[in-house]
Amino acid sequence: MTAPLCRWNARLAGVLLLLLTGCAGTPALSPGAAQTLPASAHVGGVPFHGQRDYQCGPASLAMVLNASGVPVGIDELIPQLFLPGRQGSVQPEMLAAARRHGRIAYPLPGGFDGLLGELAAGHPVVVLQNLSLPAWPLWHYAVVTGYDRERQLLIHHSGEQARQAIAMGRFDATWARSGRWAMVALPPGTLPATLSPAQAAESIAAFEQVAGAEAALPAWQALTARWPGHAQGWFALGNAHHGGGDNDAAIAAFRQATRQDPQLAAAWLNLGLLQAALGRPRDAAAALTRAVALEGPFQARARQALAALPSE
């Protein structure tokens, strides 16, 4: 979705929101979330920045970045996010700007389960709403900072008001029009509470492409600590260690990746190539032989590397 955003005065949009969503129903949680989530949660320390016309994206991102320890202001974010021709910011720019400021942007696919789960974990959540009808969209970013399940209320920084209370059903009627798009921006080493390992790994990898292996290393370490059976996480951790110059740690991570998934040819290949580079032909041959035995895009490279090893 790349529609224009924040196209109306926040006060007027709030009036329209009331008219359009007064009868919305209460969104349902999954049985697991309903049982495990606390009755209420509030994320403290989230500053408020008033959202000037067309600049709700920079303001919302500044709030969550500030809350995570990044001292960035709206004026600094505007040229990174604001698209004059579109009169607003779009989601890819929001994610990319968070990465440029040293935070990993994690899109949340879980609807209300994910939203409330992250709030319960202490993570403020940026959300995208359409405050009008689908055919006449008024796109708007806000930052949700808390909830009360008994009263069916959300607390959010939105428009020109801090800590607004809004009925969950009213909020969801506008949030659903964006596909319930949401994101958190967290320091490397802090993981979202509600994502799968594959979803988290995708966001960490995107951050690593921008910030480099050393910056992403704490995130991969956190991922493998939480999900020690995730082979791809160990593989990525090995690459990050190697990028940071710690070859022994890289070898240990690649080996762990192959233990978790013996069919992960890329891990066998990288393990073999690194062992060869360190002058350990016997260990390299053992790993490369395993890679050669696995069909796929890494087989030819493994065969070539194995043939290039010095004979003992």
PDB file of C-alpha atoms in Angstrom:
ATOM      1  CA  MET A   1       0.000   0.000   0.000  1.00  0.00           C
ATOM      2  CA  THR A   2       1.516   3.322  -1.085  1.00  0.00           C
ATOM      3  CA  ALA A   3      -1.389   5.750  -0.747  1.00  0.00           C
ATOM      4  CA  PRO A   4      -0.997   9.429   0.241  1.00  0.00           C
ATOM      5  CA  LEU A   5      -1.046   9.877   4.008  1.00  0.00           C
ATOM      6  CA  CYS A   6      -2.120  12.423   6.638  1.00  0.00           C
ATOM      7  CA  ARG A   7      -4.174  14.468   4.225  1.00  0.00           C
ATOM      8  CA  TRP A   8      -6.468  16.289   6.604  1.00  0.00           C
ATOM      9  CA  ASN A   9      -6.299  18.341   9.737  1.00  0.00           C
ATOM     10  CA  ALA A  10      -6.116  16.023  12.752  1.00  0.00           C
ATOM     11  CA  ARG A  11      -9.020  17.688  14.562  1.00  0.00           C
ATOM     12  CA  LEU A  12     -11.319  17.418  11.559  1.00  0.00           C
ATOM     13  CA  ALA A  13     -10.264  13.847  10.981  1.00  0.00           C
ATOM     14  CA  GLY A  14     -11.122  13.014  14.581  1.00  0.00           C
ATOM     15  CA  VAL A  15     -14.660  14.335  14.049  1.00  0.00           C
ATOM     16  CA  LEU A  16     -15.051  12.238  10.904  1.00  0.00           C
ATOM     17  CA  LEU A  17     -13.688   9.204  12.746  1.00  0.00           C
ATOM     18  CA  LEU A  18     -16.401   9.562  15.377  1.00  0.00           C
ATOM     19  CA  LEU A  19     -19.130   9.765  12.750  1.00  0.00           C
ATOM     20  CA  LEU A  20     -17.913   6.798  10.736  1.00  0.00           C
ATOM     21  CA  THR A  21     -17.051   4.308  13.469  1.00  0.00           C
ATOM     22  CA  GLY A  22     -19.461   4.909  16.331  1.00  0.00           C
ATOM     23  CA  CYS A  23     -21.112   1.490  15.952  1.00  0.00           C
ATOM     24  CA  ALA A  24     -18.011  -0.630  15.371  1.00  0.00           C
ATOM     25  CA  GLY A  25     -17.823  -3.941  17.216  1.00  0.00           C
ATOM     26  CA  THR A  26     -15.153  -5.050  19.653  1.00  0.00           C
ATOM     27  CA  PRO A  27     -12.299  -6.923  17.909  1.00  0.00           C
ATOM     28  CA  ALA A  28     -11.702 -10.480  19.063  1.00  0.00           C
ATOM     29  CA  LEU A  29      -8.456 -11.913  20.387  1.00  0.00           C
ATOM     30  CA  SER A  30      -7.309 -15.451  19.720  1.00  0.00           C
ATOM     31  CA  PRO A  31      -7.993 -17.858  22.611  1.00  0.00           C
ATOM     32  CA  GLY A  32      -4.286 -18.003  23.457  1.00  0.00           C
ATOM     33  CA  ALA A  33      -3.893 -14.230  23.555  1.00  0.00           C
ATOM     34  CA  ALA A  34      -7.105 -13.806  25.529  1.00  0.00           C
ATOM     35  CA  GLN A  35      -5.774 -16.152  28.202  1.00  0.00           C
ATOM     36  CA  THR A  36      -2.215 -14.863  28.452  1.00  0.00           C
ATOM     37  CA  LEU A  37      -2.396 -11.103  27.928  1.00  0.00           C
ATOM     38  CA  PRO A  38      -2.652  -8.970  31.062  1.00  0.00           C
ATOM     39  CA  ALA A  39      -5.852  -7.019  31.629  1.00  0.00           C
ATOM     40  CA  SER A  40      -4.096  -3.741  30.903  1.00  0.00           C
ATOM     41  CA  ALA A  41      -0.710  -2.414  29.892  1.00  0.00           C
ATOM     42  CA  HIS A  42       0.894   0.955  29.384  1.00  0.00           C
ATOM     43  CA  VAL A  43       4.254   1.774  27.833  1.00  0.00           C
ATOM     44  CA  GLY A  44       5.881   4.597  29.727  1.00  0.00           C
ATOM     45  CA  GLY A  45       8.478   7.013  28.431  1.00  0.00           C
ATOM     46  CA  VAL A  46       6.964   7.567  24.977  1.00  0.00           C
ATOM     47  CA  PRO A  47       7.242  11.287  24.222  1.00  0.00           C
ATOM     48  CA  PHE A  48       4.521  13.106  22.331  1.00  0.00           C
ATOM     49  CA  HIS A  49       5.118  15.092  19.146  1.00  0.00           C
ATOM     50  CA  GLY A  50       2.178  16.979  17.681  1.00  0.00           C
ATOM     51  CA  GLN A  51       1.491  15.914  14.131  1.00  0.00           C
ATOM     52  CA  ARG A  52       1.431  18.804  11.721  1.00  0.00           C
ATOM     53  CA  ASP A  53      -0.483  18.459   8.459  1.00  0.00           C
ATOM     54  CA  TYR A  54       0.944  15.711   6.243  1.00  0.00           C
ATOM     55  CA  GLN A  55       3.682  14.897   8.775  1.00  0.00           C
ATOM     56  CA  CYS A  56       2.137  12.222  10.974  1.00  0.00           C
ATOM     57  CA  GLY A  57       4.703   9.726   9.652  1.00  0.00           C
ATOM     58  CA  PRO A  58       7.785  11.662  10.843  1.00  0.00           C
ATOM     59  CA  ALA A  59       6.065  12.524  14.132  1.00  0.00           C
ATOM     60  CA  SER A  60       5.045   8.925  14.858  1.00  0.00           C
ATOM     61  CA  LEU A  61       8.457   7.549  13.986  1.00  0.00           C
ATOM     62  CA  ALA A  62      10.166  10.204  16.124  1.00  0.00           C
ATOM     63  CA  MET A  63       8.054   9.116  19.094  1.00  0.00           C
ATOM     64  CA  VAL A  64       9.023   5.451  18.930  1.00  0.00           C
ATOM     65  CA  LEU A  65      12.668   6.193  18.104  1.00  0.00           C
ATOM     66  CA  ASN A  66      12.880   8.611  21.038  1.00  0.00           C
ATOM     67  CA  ALA A  67      11.297   5.991  23.284  1.00  0.00           C
ATOM     68  CA  SER A  68      14.023   3.542  22.264  1.00  0.00           C
ATOM     69  CA  GLY A  69      16.822   5.996  22.998  1.00  0.00           C
ATOM     70  CA  VAL A  70      17.407   7.639  19.609  1.00  0.00           C
ATOM     71  CA  PRO A  71      17.480  11.452  20.014  1.00  0.00           C
ATOM     72  CA  VAL A  72      16.039  12.327  16.607  1.00  0.00           C
ATOM     73  CA  GLY A  73      13.580  15.129  15.916  1.00  0.00           C
ATOM     74  CA  ILE A  74      10.724  15.492  13.478  1.00  0.00           C
ATOM     75  CA  ASP A  75      12.568  18.042  11.361  1.00  0.00           C
ATOM     76  CA  GLU A  76      15.405  15.594  10.805  1.00  0.00           C
ATOM     77  CA  LEU A  77      12.993  12.846   9.768  1.00  0.00           C
ATOM     78  CA  ILE A  78      10.828  14.909   7.425  1.00  0.00           C
ATOM     79  CA  PRO A  79      13.252  14.861   4.450  1.00  0.00           C
ATOM     80  CA  GLN A  80      13.763  11.113   4.959  1.00  0.00           C
ATOM     81  CA  LEU A  81      10.051  10.308   5.038  1.00  0.00           C
ATOM     82  CA  PHE A  82       7.905  13.029   3.567  1.00  0.00           C
ATOM     83  CA  LEU A  83       7.046  12.618  -0.117  1.00  0.00           C
ATOM     84  CA  PRO A  84       5.739  15.993  -1.350  1.00  0.00           C
ATOM     85  CA  GLY A  85       4.091  14.518  -4.427  1.00  0.00           C
ATOM     86  CA  ARG A  86       2.182  12.079  -2.249  1.00  0.00           C
ATOM     87  CA  GLN A  87       1.580  14.488   0.641  1.00  0.00           C
ATOM     88  CA  GLY A  88       2.775  12.034   3.257  1.00  0.00           C
ATOM     89  CA  SER A  89       4.947   9.029   4.083  1.00  0.00           C
ATOM     90  CA  VAL A  90       4.603   5.438   2.955  1.00  0.00           C
ATOM     91  CA  GLN A  91       5.393   2.286   4.863  1.00  0.00           C
ATOM     92  CA  PRO A  92       8.694   1.325   3.136  1.00  0.00           C
ATOM     93  CA  GLU A  93      10.131   4.735   4.019  1.00  0.00           C
ATOM     94  CA  MET A  94       9.006   4.333   7.636  1.00  0.00           C
ATOM     95  CA  LEU A  95      10.788   0.982   7.893  1.00  0.00           C
ATOM     96  CA  ALA A  96      13.909   2.209   6.103  1.00  0.00           C
ATOM     97  CA  ALA A  97      14.224   5.364   8.210  1.00  0.00           C
ATOM     98  CA  ALA A  98      14.077   3.348  11.424  1.00  0.00           C
ATOM     99  CA  ARG A  99      16.928   1.185  10.154  1.00  0.00           C
ATOM    100  CA  ARG A 100      19.019   4.211   9.226  1.00  0.00           C
ATOM    101  CA  HIS A 101      18.722   5.384  12.825  1.00  0.00           C
ATOM    102  CA  GLY A 102      20.040   2.134  14.272  1.00  0.00           C
ATOM    103  CA  ARG A 103      16.746   0.457  15.076  1.00  0.00           C
ATOM    104  CA  ILE A 104      15.253  -2.700  13.617  1.00  0.00           C
ATOM    105  CA  ALA A 105      11.819  -2.122  12.141  1.00  0.00           C
ATOM    106  CA  TYR A 106       9.546  -5.114  12.644  1.00  0.00           C
ATOM    107  CA  PRO A 107       6.188  -5.101  10.809  1.00  0.00           C
ATOM    108  CA  LEU A 108       3.535  -6.826  12.922  1.00  0.00           C
ATOM    109  CA  PRO A 109       1.218  -9.211  11.053  1.00  0.00           C
ATOM    110  CA  GLY A 110      -0.815 -10.349  14.042  1.00  0.00           C
ATOM    111  CA  GLY A 111      -3.685  -7.846  14.231  1.00  0.00           C
ATOM    112  CA  PHE A 112      -4.933  -7.227  17.775  1.00  0.00           C
ATOM    113  CA  ASP A 113      -2.985 -10.194  19.138  1.00  0.00           C
ATOM    114  CA  GLY A 114       0.237  -8.615  17.935  1.00  0.00           C
ATOM    115  CA  LEU A 115      -0.723  -5.079  18.889  1.00  0.00           C
ATOM    116  CA  LEU A 116      -1.660  -5.875  22.476  1.00  0.00           C
ATOM    117  CA  GLY A 117       1.138  -8.411  22.826  1.00  0.00           C
ATOM    118  CA  GLU A 118       3.774  -5.824  21.958  1.00  0.00           C
ATOM    119  CA  LEU A 119       2.235  -3.266  24.304  1.00  0.00           C
ATOM    120  CA  ALA A 120       2.272  -5.829  27.100  1.00  0.00           C
ATOM    121  CA  ALA A 121       5.968  -6.385  26.344  1.00  0.00           C
ATOM    122  CA  GLY A 122       6.656  -2.647  26.703  1.00  0.00           C
ATOM    123  CA  HIS A 123       6.949  -1.770  23.003  1.00  0.00           C
ATOM    124  CA  PRO A 124       5.044   1.233  21.593  1.00  0.00           C
ATOM    125  CA  VAL A 125       3.459   0.450  18.243  1.00  0.00           C
ATOM    126  CA  VAL A 126       3.145   2.646  15.151  1.00  0.00           C
ATOM    127  CA  VAL A 127      -0.148   2.002  13.358  1.00  0.00           C
ATOM    128  CA  LEU A 128      -1.579   3.139  10.043  1.00  0.00           C
ATOM    129  CA  GLN A 129      -5.254   4.073   9.872  1.00  0.00           C
ATOM    130  CA  ASN A 130      -7.656   5.275   7.234  1.00  0.00           C
ATOM    131  CA  LEU A 131      -9.816   7.830   9.028  1.00  0.00           C
ATOM    132  CA  SER A 132     -12.349   7.988   6.211  1.00  0.00           C
ATOM    133  CA  LEU A 133     -14.025   5.622   3.776  1.00  0.00           C
ATOM    134  CA  PRO A 134     -12.020   3.217   1.592  1.00  0.00           C
ATOM    135  CA  ALA A 135     -13.019   5.152  -1.530  1.00  0.00           C
ATOM    136  CA  TRP A 136     -11.980   8.478   0.035  1.00  0.00           C
ATOM    137  CA  PRO A 137      -8.985   7.643   2.211  1.00  0.00           C
ATOM    138  CA  LEU A 138      -7.488   9.887   4.864  1.00  0.00           C
ATOM    139  CA  TRP A 139      -4.338   8.004   5.831  1.00  0.00           C
ATOM    140  CA  HIS A 140      -2.906   8.647   9.257  1.00  0.00           C
ATOM    141  CA  TYR A 141      -0.099   7.296  11.453  1.00  0.00           C
ATOM    142  CA  ALA A 142      -0.432   7.150  15.244  1.00  0.00           C
ATOM    143  CA  VAL A 143       1.457   5.551  18.144  1.00  0.00           C
ATOM    144  CA  VAL A 144      -0.423   3.174  20.434  1.00  0.00           C
ATOM    145  CA  THR A 145       0.987   3.178  23.961  1.00  0.00           C
ATOM    146  CA  GLY A 146      -1.469   1.193  26.077  1.00  0.00           C
ATOM    147  CA  TYR A 147      -4.723  -0.695  26.455  1.00  0.00           C
ATOM    148  CA  ASP A 148      -7.400  -1.638  28.962  1.00  0.00           C
ATOM    149  CA  ARG A 149      -9.174  -4.867  28.049  1.00  0.00           C
ATOM    150  CA  GLU A 150     -11.911  -4.552  30.622  1.00  0.00           C
ATOM    151  CA  ARG A 151     -12.921  -1.103  29.388  1.00  0.00           C
ATOM    152  CA  GLN A 152     -12.092  -2.052  25.757  1.00  0.00           C
ATOM    153  CA  LEU A 153      -9.927   1.028  25.312  1.00  0.00           C
ATOM    154  CA  LEU A 154      -6.664   1.793  23.564  1.00  0.00           C
ATOM    155  CA  ILE A 155      -4.413   4.722  24.481  1.00  0.00           C
ATOM    156  CA  HIS A 156      -2.562   6.420  21.658  1.00  0.00           C
ATOM    157  CA  HIS A 157      -0.665   9.550  20.671  1.00  0.00           C
ATOM    158  CA  SER A 158      -2.529  10.821  17.627  1.00  0.00           C
ATOM    159  CA  GLY A 159      -2.819  14.099  15.783  1.00  0.00           C
ATOM    160  CA  GLU A 160      -2.550  16.970  18.233  1.00  0.00           C
ATOM    161  CA  GLN A 161      -3.485  15.012  21.351  1.00  0.00           C
ATOM    162  CA  ALA A 162      -1.323  12.869  23.623  1.00  0.00           C
ATOM    163  CA  ARG A 163      -2.706   9.821  25.402  1.00  0.00           C
ATOM    164  CA  GLN A 164      -6.054   9.769  23.661  1.00  0.00           C
ATOM    165  CA  ALA A 165      -8.415   7.004  24.746  1.00  0.00           C
ATOM    166  CA  ILE A 166     -10.343   5.333  21.944  1.00  0.00           C
ATOM    167  CA  ALA A 167     -12.699   2.366  21.947  1.00  0.00           C
ATOM    168  CA  MET A 168     -11.021  -0.694  20.472  1.00  0.00           C
ATOM    169  CA  GLY A 169     -13.870  -1.228  18.048  1.00  0.00           C
ATOM    170  CA  ARG A 170     -13.738   2.335  16.740  1.00  0.00           C
ATOM    171  CA  PHE A 171      -9.992   2.112  16.356  1.00  0.00           C
ATOM    172  CA  ASP A 172     -10.137  -1.220  14.558  1.00  0.00           C
ATOM    173  CA  ALA A 173     -12.670   0.051  12.031  1.00  0.00           C
ATOM    174  CA  THR A 174     -10.062   2.544  10.795  1.00  0.00           C
ATOM    175  CA  TRP A 175      -7.034   0.302  11.306  1.00  0.00           C
ATOM    176  CA  ALA A 176      -8.579  -2.552   9.315  1.00  0.00           C
ATOM    177  CA  ARG A 177      -8.675  -0.326   6.213  1.00  0.00           C
ATOM    178  CA  SER A 178      -4.859  -0.368   6.124  1.00  0.00           C
ATOM    179  CA  GLY A 179      -4.748  -4.153   6.444  1.00  0.00           C
ATOM    180  CA  ARG A 180      -3.979  -3.529  10.134  1.00  0.00           C
ATOM    181  CA  TRP A 181      -0.465  -2.358   9.285  1.00  0.00           C
ATOM    182  CA  ALA A 182       1.716  -1.838  12.346  1.00  0.00           C
ATOM    183  CA  MET A 183       5.383  -1.784  13.288  1.00  0.00           C
ATOM    184  CA  VAL A 184       7.718  -1.587  16.246  1.00  0.00           C
ATOM    185  CA  ALA A 185      11.239  -0.135  16.136  1.00  0.00           C
ATOM    186  CA  LEU A 186      13.584  -1.842  18.578  1.00  0.00           C
ATOM    187  CA  PRO A 187      17.312  -1.793  19.400  1.00  0.00           C
ATOM    188  CA  PRO A 188      19.345  -4.752  18.120  1.00  0.00           C
ATOM    189  CA  GLY A 189      19.161  -7.406  20.805  1.00  0.00           C
ATOM    190  CA  THR A 190      15.553  -6.646  21.738  1.00  0.00           C
ATOM    191  CA  LEU A 191      13.059  -8.839  19.906  1.00  0.00           C
ATOM    192  CA  PRO A 192       9.329  -8.338  19.396  1.00  0.00           C
ATOM    193  CA  ALA A 193       7.153 -10.463  21.623  1.00  0.00           C
ATOM    194  CA  THR A 194       4.750 -11.690  18.960  1.00  0.00           C
ATOM    195  CA  LEU A 195       6.676 -12.640  15.812  1.00  0.00           C
ATOM    196  CA  SER A 196       7.818 -16.035  14.578  1.00  0.00           C
ATOM    197  CA  PRO A 197      11.568 -16.634  14.195  1.00  0.00           C
ATOM    198  CA  ALA A 198      11.265 -16.439  10.408  1.00  0.00           C
ATOM    199  CA  GLN A 199       9.444 -13.102  10.585  1.00  0.00           C
ATOM    200  CA  ALA A 200      11.968 -11.679  13.027  1.00  0.00           C
ATOM    201  CA  ALA A 201      14.876 -12.950  10.921  1.00  0.00           C
ATOM    202  CA  GLU A 202      13.516 -11.212   7.832  1.00  0.00           C
ATOM    203  CA  SER A 203      13.494  -7.853   9.600  1.00  0.00           C
ATOM    204  CA  ILE A 204      16.938  -8.383  11.110  1.00  0.00           C
ATOM    205  CA  ALA A 205      18.359  -9.270   7.697  1.00  0.00           C
ATOM    206  CA  ALA A 206      16.901  -6.068   6.220  1.00  0.00           C
ATOM    207  CA  PHE A 207      18.533  -4.087   9.022  1.00  0.00           C
ATOM    208  CA  GLU A 208      21.861  -5.850   8.483  1.00  0.00           C
ATOM    209  CA  GLN A 209      21.889  -4.827   4.826  1.00  0.00           C
ATOM    210  CA  VAL A 210      21.793  -1.191   5.934  1.00  0.00           C
ATOM    211  CA  ALA A 211      23.755  -1.193   9.189  1.00  0.00           C
ATOM    212  CA  GLY A 212      26.223  -4.033   8.651  1.00  0.00           C
ATOM    213  CA  ALA A 213      27.045  -7.323  10.349  1.00  0.00           C
ATOM    214  CA  GLU A 214      28.490  -5.861  13.540  1.00  0.00           C
ATOM    215  CA  ALA A 215      25.382  -3.779  14.240  1.00  0.00           C
ATOM    216  CA  ALA A 216      23.087  -6.763  13.586  1.00  0.00           C
ATOM    217  CA  LEU A 217      25.101  -9.215  15.701  1.00  0.00           C
ATOM    218  CA  PRO A 218      23.166  -8.632  18.971  1.00  0.00           C
ATOM    219  CA  ALA A 219      19.909  -9.249  17.144  1.00  0.00           C
ATOM    220  CA  TRP A 220      21.053 -12.600  15.749  1.00  0.00           C
ATOM    221  CA  GLN A 221      22.355 -13.572  19.172  1.00  0.00           C
ATOM    222  CA  ALA A 222      18.985 -12.735  20.706  1.00  0.00           C
ATOM    223  CA  LEU A 223      17.150 -14.679  18.015  1.00  0.00           C
ATOM    224  CA  THR A 224      19.186 -17.852  18.511  1.00  0.00           C
ATOM    225  CA  ALA A 225      18.872 -17.529  22.287  1.00  0.00           C
ATOM    226  CA  ARG A 226      15.081 -17.393  22.027  1.00  0.00           C
ATOM    227  CA  TRP A 227      14.780 -19.987  19.248  1.00  0.00           C
ATOM    228  CA  PRO A 228      17.811 -22.282  19.542  1.00  0.00           C
ATOM    229  CA  GLY A 229      16.293 -24.724  17.074  1.00  0.00           C
ATOM    230  CA  HIS A 230      16.113 -22.165  14.244  1.00  0.00           C
ATOM    231  CA  ALA A 231      18.872 -23.229  11.871  1.00  0.00           C
ATOM    232  CA  GLN A 232      18.661 -20.176   9.644  1.00  0.00           C
ATOM    233  CA  GLY A 233      19.212 -17.985  12.684  1.00  0.00           C
ATOM    234  CA  TRP A 234      22.439 -19.799  13.529  1.00  0.00           C
ATOM    235  CA  PHE A 235      23.511 -19.527   9.898  1.00  0.00           C
ATOM    236  CA  ALA A 236      22.910 -15.772   9.932  1.00  0.00           C
ATOM    237  CA  LEU A 237      24.721 -15.491  13.257  1.00  0.00           C
ATOM    238  CA  GLY A 238      27.702 -17.279  11.727  1.00  0.00           C
ATOM    239  CA  ASN A 239      27.786 -14.817   8.856  1.00  0.00           C
ATOM    240  CA  ALA A 240      27.554 -11.893  11.280  1.00  0.00           C
ATOM    241  CA  HIS A 241      30.414 -13.237  13.401  1.00  0.00           C
ATOM    242  CA  HIS A 242      32.501 -13.738  10.288  1.00  0.00           C
ATOM    243  CA  GLY A 243      31.702 -10.201   9.121  1.00  0.00           C
ATOM    244  CA  GLY A 244      32.897  -8.943  12.492  1.00  0.00           C
ATOM    245  CA  GLY A 245      36.136 -10.933  12.261  1.00  0.00           C
ATOM    246  CA  ASP A 246      35.372 -13.578  14.906  1.00  0.00           C
ATOM    247  CA  ASN A 247      36.055 -16.726  12.930  1.00  0.00           C
ATOM    248  CA  ASP A 248      35.921 -19.147  15.856  1.00  0.00           C
ATOM    249  CA  ALA A 249      32.455 -17.920  16.803  1.00  0.00           C
ATOM    250  CA  ALA A 250      31.414 -18.103  13.150  1.00  0.00           C
ATOM    251  CA  ILE A 251      32.513 -21.739  12.914  1.00  0.00           C
ATOM    252  CA  ALA A 252      30.639 -22.593  16.095  1.00  0.00           C
ATOM    253  CA  ALA A 253      27.473 -20.939  14.750  1.00  0.00           C
ATOM    254  CA  PHE A 254      27.718 -22.681  11.364  1.00  0.00           C
ATOM    255  CA  ARG A 255      28.166 -26.009  13.111  1.00  0.00           C
ATOM    256  CA  GLN A 256      25.111 -25.346  15.244  1.00  0.00           C
ATOM    257  CA  ALA A 257      23.146 -24.503  12.088  1.00  0.00           C
ATOM    258  CA  THR A 258      24.066 -27.869  10.574  1.00  0.00           C
ATOM    259  CA  ARG A 259      23.095 -29.665  13.787  1.00  0.00           C
ATOM    260  CA  GLN A 260      19.675 -28.056  13.735  1.00  0.00           C
ATOM    261  CA  ASP A 261      19.207 -28.729  10.012  1.00  0.00           C
ATOM    262  CA  PRO A 262      21.623 -31.205   8.414  1.00  0.00           C
ATOM    263  CA  GLN A 263      20.089 -30.361   5.027  1.00  0.00           C
ATOM    264  CA  LEU A 264      21.115 -26.698   5.196  1.00  0.00           C
ATOM    265  CA  ALA A 265      23.636 -26.734   2.375  1.00  0.00           C
ATOM    266  CA  ALA A 266      24.594 -23.069   2.736  1.00  0.00           C
ATOM    267  CA  ALA A 267      25.756 -23.675   6.303  1.00  0.00           C
ATOM    268  CA  TRP A 268      27.894 -26.665   5.282  1.00  0.00           C
ATOM    269  CA  LEU A 269      29.354 -24.612   2.426  1.00  0.00           C
ATOM    270  CA  ASN A 270      30.230 -21.601   4.578  1.00  0.00           C
ATOM    271  CA  LEU A 271      31.653 -23.841   7.276  1.00  0.00           C
ATOM    272  CA  GLY A 272      33.859 -25.544   4.700  1.00  0.00           C
ATOM    273  CA  LEU A 273      34.971 -22.323   3.032  1.00  0.00           C
ATOM    274  CA  LEU A 274      35.899 -20.765   6.358  1.00  0.00           C
ATOM    275  CA  GLN A 275      37.796 -23.835   7.511  1.00  0.00           C
ATOM    276  CA  ALA A 276      39.685 -23.824   4.221  1.00  0.00           C
ATOM    277  CA  ALA A 277      40.536 -20.132   4.585  1.00  0.00           C
ATOM    278  CA  LEU A 278      41.907 -20.849   8.067  1.00  0.00           C
ATOM    279  CA  GLY A 279      44.207 -23.571   6.732  1.00  0.00           C
ATOM    280  CA  ARG A 280      42.227 -26.556   8.039  1.00  0.00           C
ATOM    281  CA  PRO A 281      41.832 -28.705   4.916  1.00  0.00           C
ATOM    282  CA  ARG A 282      40.645 -31.838   6.713  1.00  0.00           C
ATOM    283  CA  ASP A 283      37.806 -30.037   8.481  1.00  0.00           C
ATOM    284  CA  ALA A 284      37.035 -28.117   5.299  1.00  0.00           C
ATOM    285  CA  ALA A 285      36.820 -31.312   3.271  1.00  0.00           C
ATOM    286  CA  ALA A 286      34.391 -32.889   5.724  1.00  0.00           C
ATOM    287  CA  ALA A 287      32.040 -29.903   5.575  1.00  0.00           C
ATOM    288  CA  LEU A 288      32.309 -29.397   1.819  1.00  0.00           C
ATOM    289  CA  THR A 289      31.636 -33.066   1.186  1.00  0.00           C
ATOM    290  CA  ARG A 290      28.352 -32.700   3.059  1.00  0.00           C
ATOM    291  CA  ALA A 291      27.511 -29.649   0.949  1.00  0.00           C
ATOM    292  CA  VAL A 292      28.309 -31.457  -2.290  1.00  0.00           C
ATOM    293  CA  ALA A 293      25.932 -34.259  -1.341  1.00  0.00           C
ATOM    294  CA  LEU A 294      22.981 -31.842  -1.135  1.00  0.00           C
ATOM    295  CA  GLU A 295      21.322 -30.889  -4.411  1.00  0.00           C
ATOM    296  CA  GLY A 296      20.597 -27.241  -4.964  1.00  0.00           C
ATOM    297  CA  PRO A 297      22.177 -23.885  -5.806  1.00  0.00           C
ATOM    298  CA  PHE A 298      25.201 -24.383  -3.503  1.00  0.00           C
ATOM    299  CA  GLN A 299      26.254 -27.772  -4.826  1.00  0.00           C
ATOM    300  CA  ALA A 300      28.442 -26.553  -7.695  1.00  0.00           C
ATOM    301  CA  ARG A 301      30.233 -24.008  -5.516  1.00  0.00           C
ATOM    302  CA  ALA A 302      30.904 -26.669  -2.880  1.00  0.00           C
ATOM    303  CA  ARG A 303      32.221 -29.094  -5.476  1.00  0.00           C
ATOM    304  CA  GLN A 304      34.562 -26.423  -6.839  1.00  0.00           C
ATOM    305  CA  ALA A 305      35.835 -25.537  -3.369  1.00  0.00           C
ATOM    306  CA  LEU A 306      36.346 -29.187  -2.474  1.00  0.00           C
ATOM    307  CA  ALA A 307      38.401 -29.761  -5.638  1.00  0.00           C
ATOM    308  CA  ALA A 308      40.567 -26.755  -4.808  1.00  0.00           C
ATOM    309  CA  LEU A 309      41.622 -28.057  -1.397  1.00  0.00           C
ATOM    310  CA  PRO A 310      45.275 -29.050  -1.109  1.00  0.00           C
ATOM    311  CA  SER A 311      45.878 -32.772  -0.939  1.00  0.00           C
ATOM    312  CA  GLU A 312      47.355 -34.063   2.298  1.00  0.00           C
TER     313      GLU A 312
END
